[in-house]
Amino acid sequence: MKENLVIIPTYNEIENIEAIIRKVMSLSEAFDILVIDDGSPDGTGLKIKELQTEFAEKLHIVERSGKLGLGTAYIHGFKWALERGYAFIYEMDADFSHNPEDLVRLFKACKEGGFDVAIGSRYIKGVNVVNWPIGRVLMSYFAGVYVRFITRMEIMDPTGGFICYRREVLQTIPLDKITFIGYAFQIEMKFNAYLYKFSITEVPIIFTDRTKGVSKMSTKIFREAVFGVIMMKVWSWFKSFKR
């Protein structure tokens, strides 16, 4: 069985993609990378193919025809990883807001610590966010408060997108029934893992807002999360979560 696969969704990340790939490939633990590129017109896909000649068998790309949403990118990547036998599957942004060196800490939390899900958490030890305006920090923090109140999950950073999953988690969660594709996708995945009674831990990280490229966050995505959490809670009353 292969061990580690990092899934990185991209759209117009030409300014970051080579550096993030090289950084992951240089880590003390071995990680393969799967980039899901949504038809970036800036040449992101071409750069990845160029780098594949250097990182043969370790760097992979799936190219899609347009912007189909973060959630669908990760679901596609999860299925790709399961089909190829990876033991630990990671979500990570392309823009260095997640420090690639923290992948090793997430890996150890699952491999050595025995957890099923390890979340790179911005809020488990205070507020560890750099370069965000205070309004966005407050919005993100209180989104977590809201999610905990509705779902009863004791997760300080339920909206975070830097995560390691054991393959058993992704084999158990019905991926084809995941509803949301934006910000709420991250909450829905964690809520499913929680309801299936997988063990979840949070690893403190420092989140640094991108310095290159353009953020994909929008108020529409945030609204999806606000209303989506209530829908998730209601749906959970009518589903079975046995494994």
Short mmCIF file of C-alpha atoms in Angstrom, two decimals:
data_model
loop_
_atom_site.label_atom_id
_atom_site.label_comp_id
_atom_site.label_asym_id
_atom_site.label_seq_id
_atom_site.Cartn_x
_atom_site.Cartn_y
_atom_site.Cartn_z
CA MET A 1 0.00 0.00 0.00
CA LYS A 2 1.22 3.51 -0.79
CA GLU A 3 1.42 5.85 2.18
CA ASN A 4 0.89 9.60 1.67
CA LEU A 5 -0.96 11.60 -0.97
CA VAL A 6 -1.44 15.37 -0.76
CA ILE A 7 -4.37 16.68 -2.81
CA ILE A 8 -4.00 20.30 -3.97
CA PRO A 9 -6.89 21.91 -5.90
CA THR A 10 -5.78 24.76 -8.17
CA TYR A 11 -7.19 27.53 -10.28
CA ASN A 12 -4.72 30.14 -11.55
CA GLU A 13 -1.90 29.29 -9.13
CA ILE A 14 1.04 29.73 -11.51
CA GLU A 15 2.73 32.04 -8.99
CA ASN A 16 2.71 29.39 -6.26
CA ILE A 17 2.51 25.92 -7.77
CA GLU A 18 6.17 25.17 -8.49
CA ALA A 19 7.34 26.39 -5.09
CA ILE A 20 4.69 24.44 -3.18
CA ILE A 21 5.46 21.23 -5.08
CA ARG A 22 9.19 21.56 -4.51
CA LYS A 23 8.66 22.24 -0.82
CA VAL A 24 6.46 19.17 -0.32
CA MET A 25 8.91 16.98 -2.23
CA SER A 26 11.76 18.15 0.03
CA LEU A 27 10.14 17.13 3.33
CA SER A 28 11.62 14.53 5.68
CA GLU A 29 8.65 12.22 5.08
CA ALA A 30 7.76 11.08 1.56
CA PHE A 31 4.59 12.58 0.08
CA ASP A 32 3.09 12.14 -3.37
CA ILE A 33 1.04 15.01 -4.79
CA LEU A 34 -2.16 15.05 -6.83
CA VAL A 35 -3.07 18.43 -8.28
CA ILE A 36 -6.71 18.89 -9.37
CA ASP A 37 -6.58 21.81 -11.80
CA ASP A 38 -9.84 23.39 -12.95
CA GLY A 39 -8.69 24.51 -16.38
CA SER A 40 -6.43 27.34 -15.18
CA PRO A 41 -5.88 29.73 -18.10
CA ASP A 42 -2.64 31.03 -16.55
CA GLY A 43 -0.58 27.91 -17.35
CA THR A 44 -0.76 26.17 -13.96
CA GLY A 45 -1.45 22.81 -15.61
CA LEU A 46 1.41 23.20 -18.07
CA LYS A 47 3.85 23.96 -15.25
CA ILE A 48 2.77 20.83 -13.37
CA LYS A 49 3.29 18.68 -16.47
CA GLU A 50 6.74 20.20 -16.86
CA LEU A 51 7.57 19.28 -13.25
CA GLN A 52 6.30 15.72 -13.76
CA THR A 53 9.45 15.00 -15.77
CA GLU A 54 11.46 15.74 -12.62
CA PHE A 55 9.15 14.08 -10.08
CA ALA A 56 8.15 10.98 -12.02
CA GLU A 57 5.67 8.66 -10.22
CA LYS A 58 5.28 11.16 -7.35
CA LEU A 59 3.52 14.12 -8.99
CA HIS A 60 0.14 13.63 -10.62
CA ILE A 61 -2.42 15.91 -12.22
CA VAL A 62 -6.11 15.70 -13.07
CA GLU A 63 -7.30 18.48 -15.38
CA ARG A 64 -10.95 19.47 -15.36
CA SER A 65 -12.78 21.64 -17.84
CA GLY A 66 -13.65 24.59 -15.59
CA LYS A 67 -14.29 25.86 -12.07
CA LEU A 68 -16.35 23.01 -10.61
CA GLY A 69 -15.89 23.79 -6.93
CA LEU A 70 -13.50 22.93 -4.12
CA GLY A 71 -15.63 20.12 -2.78
CA THR A 72 -15.92 18.28 -6.09
CA ALA A 73 -12.15 18.61 -6.57
CA TYR A 74 -11.46 16.95 -3.24
CA ILE A 75 -14.08 14.23 -3.77
CA HIS A 76 -12.46 13.41 -7.12
CA GLY A 77 -9.08 13.36 -5.42
CA PHE A 78 -10.29 11.16 -2.56
CA LYS A 79 -11.62 8.56 -4.99
CA TRP A 80 -8.40 8.72 -7.03
CA ALA A 81 -6.37 8.13 -3.86
CA LEU A 82 -8.51 5.23 -2.64
CA GLU A 83 -8.32 3.50 -6.02
CA ARG A 84 -4.53 3.66 -5.85
CA GLY A 85 -4.22 2.39 -2.31
CA TYR A 86 -2.94 5.39 -0.36
CA ALA A 87 -3.09 5.02 3.42
CA PHE A 88 -3.15 8.72 4.39
CA ILE A 89 -4.80 11.38 2.24
CA TYR A 90 -4.34 15.12 2.80
CA GLU A 91 -6.08 18.34 1.86
CA MET A 92 -3.85 21.37 1.39
CA ASP A 93 -4.05 24.77 -0.33
CA ALA A 94 -1.62 25.73 -3.09
CA ASP A 95 -0.88 29.23 -1.83
CA PHE A 96 1.34 28.57 1.24
CA SER A 97 -1.43 29.60 3.66
CA HIS A 98 -0.81 26.07 4.94
CA ASN A 99 2.85 25.47 5.78
CA PRO A 100 3.89 22.26 3.96
CA GLU A 101 6.21 21.38 6.85
CA ASP A 102 3.10 20.83 8.98
CA LEU A 103 2.19 17.86 6.76
CA VAL A 104 4.72 15.86 8.76
CA ARG A 105 2.97 16.77 12.02
CA LEU A 106 -0.44 15.76 10.61
CA PHE A 107 1.07 12.49 9.38
CA LYS A 108 2.54 11.70 12.80
CA ALA A 109 -0.74 12.52 14.54
CA CYS A 110 -2.43 9.80 12.49
CA LYS A 111 0.39 7.30 11.98
CA GLU A 112 1.99 7.46 15.44
CA GLY A 113 -0.84 9.04 17.44
CA GLY A 114 -3.42 6.63 16.08
CA PHE A 115 -6.01 9.24 15.11
CA ASP A 116 -8.28 8.80 12.11
CA VAL A 117 -8.46 12.51 11.24
CA ALA A 118 -5.89 15.21 12.00
CA ILE A 119 -6.92 18.83 11.43
CA GLY A 120 -4.39 21.62 11.08
CA SER A 121 -6.10 24.01 13.49
CA ARG A 122 -5.86 27.81 13.50
CA TYR A 123 -7.74 28.12 16.79
CA ILE A 124 -6.76 25.26 19.07
CA LYS A 125 -4.19 27.52 20.78
CA GLY A 126 -5.61 31.01 20.58
CA VAL A 127 -5.93 32.64 17.16
CA ASN A 128 -3.00 31.80 14.87
CA VAL A 129 -3.78 33.68 11.66
CA VAL A 130 -1.36 36.02 9.89
CA ASN A 131 -2.18 38.75 7.35
CA TRP A 132 -5.97 38.51 7.59
CA PRO A 133 -8.02 41.66 8.21
CA ILE A 134 -9.67 41.59 11.63
CA GLY A 135 -13.13 41.28 10.07
CA ARG A 136 -12.21 38.05 8.35
CA VAL A 137 -10.55 36.67 11.46
CA LEU A 138 -13.70 37.36 13.49
CA MET A 139 -15.94 35.90 10.78
CA SER A 140 -13.89 32.70 10.66
CA TYR A 141 -13.60 32.35 14.44
CA PHE A 142 -17.29 32.89 15.14
CA ALA A 143 -18.19 30.57 12.27
CA GLY A 144 -16.47 27.91 14.35
CA VAL A 145 -18.46 28.90 17.43
CA TYR A 146 -21.67 28.66 15.38
CA VAL A 147 -20.75 25.24 13.94
CA ARG A 148 -19.94 23.86 17.39
CA PHE A 149 -23.23 25.14 18.78
CA ILE A 150 -25.32 23.56 16.01
CA THR A 151 -23.44 20.28 15.49
CA ARG A 152 -22.07 19.70 19.02
CA MET A 153 -18.69 18.77 17.54
CA GLU A 154 -15.89 19.78 19.88
CA ILE A 155 -13.67 20.98 17.06
CA MET A 156 -12.15 24.44 17.35
CA ASP A 157 -11.51 24.83 13.61
CA PRO A 158 -14.36 23.03 11.82
CA THR A 159 -13.97 25.16 8.68
CA GLY A 160 -10.23 24.50 8.28
CA GLY A 161 -8.98 22.95 5.05
CA PHE A 162 -5.61 21.46 6.09
CA ILE A 163 -6.40 17.87 7.00
CA CYS A 164 -5.10 14.29 7.04
CA TYR A 165 -7.59 11.44 6.67
CA ARG A 166 -6.90 7.76 7.14
CA ARG A 167 -8.19 5.91 4.09
CA GLU A 168 -10.76 4.08 6.25
CA VAL A 169 -12.52 7.39 6.91
CA LEU A 170 -12.90 8.17 3.23
CA GLN A 171 -13.96 4.59 2.51
CA THR A 172 -16.72 4.90 5.13
CA ILE A 173 -18.12 8.36 4.37
CA PRO A 174 -20.49 8.13 1.36
CA LEU A 175 -18.55 10.56 -0.82
CA ASP A 176 -21.20 10.62 -3.56
CA LYS A 177 -23.68 12.00 -1.03
CA ILE A 178 -21.56 14.93 0.13
CA THR A 179 -23.76 17.90 -0.71
CA PHE A 180 -21.70 21.06 -0.54
CA ILE A 181 -18.92 22.18 -2.85
CA GLY A 182 -17.70 25.41 -1.23
CA TYR A 183 -16.81 26.51 2.30
CA ALA A 184 -19.40 24.17 3.85
CA PHE A 185 -17.72 21.14 2.29
CA GLN A 186 -15.04 21.19 4.98
CA ILE A 187 -17.65 21.23 7.74
CA GLU A 188 -19.69 18.46 6.12
CA MET A 189 -16.69 16.15 5.87
CA LYS A 190 -15.73 16.67 9.51
CA PHE A 191 -19.34 16.28 10.64
CA ASN A 192 -19.55 12.94 8.84
CA ALA A 193 -16.30 11.75 10.40
CA TYR A 194 -17.65 12.80 13.80
CA LEU A 195 -21.00 11.05 13.31
CA TYR A 196 -19.26 7.85 12.20
CA LYS A 197 -17.30 8.08 15.47
CA PHE A 198 -13.85 8.33 13.96
CA SER A 199 -11.19 9.76 16.28
CA ILE A 200 -10.37 13.38 15.46
CA THR A 201 -7.50 15.52 16.72
CA GLU A 202 -6.41 19.09 16.08
CA VAL A 203 -2.77 19.98 15.47
CA PRO A 204 -1.96 23.67 16.07
CA ILE A 205 -0.73 25.51 12.98
CA ILE A 206 -0.06 29.10 11.98
CA PHE A 207 -2.22 30.06 8.99
CA THR A 208 -0.64 32.73 6.78
CA ASP A 209 -2.81 34.39 4.15
CA ARG A 210 -1.53 34.14 0.60
CA THR A 211 1.01 36.70 -0.59
CA LYS A 212 0.72 35.74 -4.27
CA GLY A 213 -2.34 35.10 -6.42
CA VAL A 214 -5.98 35.86 -5.68
CA SER A 215 -8.16 34.48 -2.87
CA LYS A 216 -11.16 32.35 -3.93
CA MET A 217 -13.22 33.26 -0.83
CA SER A 218 -16.57 35.03 -1.35
CA THR A 219 -19.66 35.97 0.66
CA LYS A 220 -21.66 33.44 -1.36
CA ILE A 221 -19.36 30.66 -0.17
CA PHE A 222 -19.69 31.85 3.42
CA ARG A 223 -23.51 31.99 3.20
CA GLU A 224 -23.51 28.39 2.00
CA ALA A 225 -21.76 27.42 5.21
CA VAL A 226 -24.13 29.36 7.49
CA PHE A 227 -27.29 27.77 6.12
CA GLY A 228 -25.61 24.49 5.25
CA VAL A 229 -24.78 23.71 8.88
CA ILE A 230 -28.45 23.74 9.84
CA MET A 231 -29.30 21.50 6.88
CA MET A 232 -26.52 19.06 7.85
CA LYS A 233 -27.83 18.85 11.41
CA VAL A 234 -31.39 18.18 10.26
CA TRP A 235 -30.26 15.55 7.74
CA SER A 236 -28.24 13.78 10.45
CA TRP A 237 -31.45 12.99 12.34
CA PHE A 238 -32.67 10.81 9.47
CA LYS A 239 -29.48 8.91 8.59
CA SER A 240 -27.69 5.92 10.02
CA PHE A 241 -24.00 6.25 10.83
CA LYS A 242 -22.98 2.67 11.57
CA ARG A 243 -19.69 1.20 10.38
#
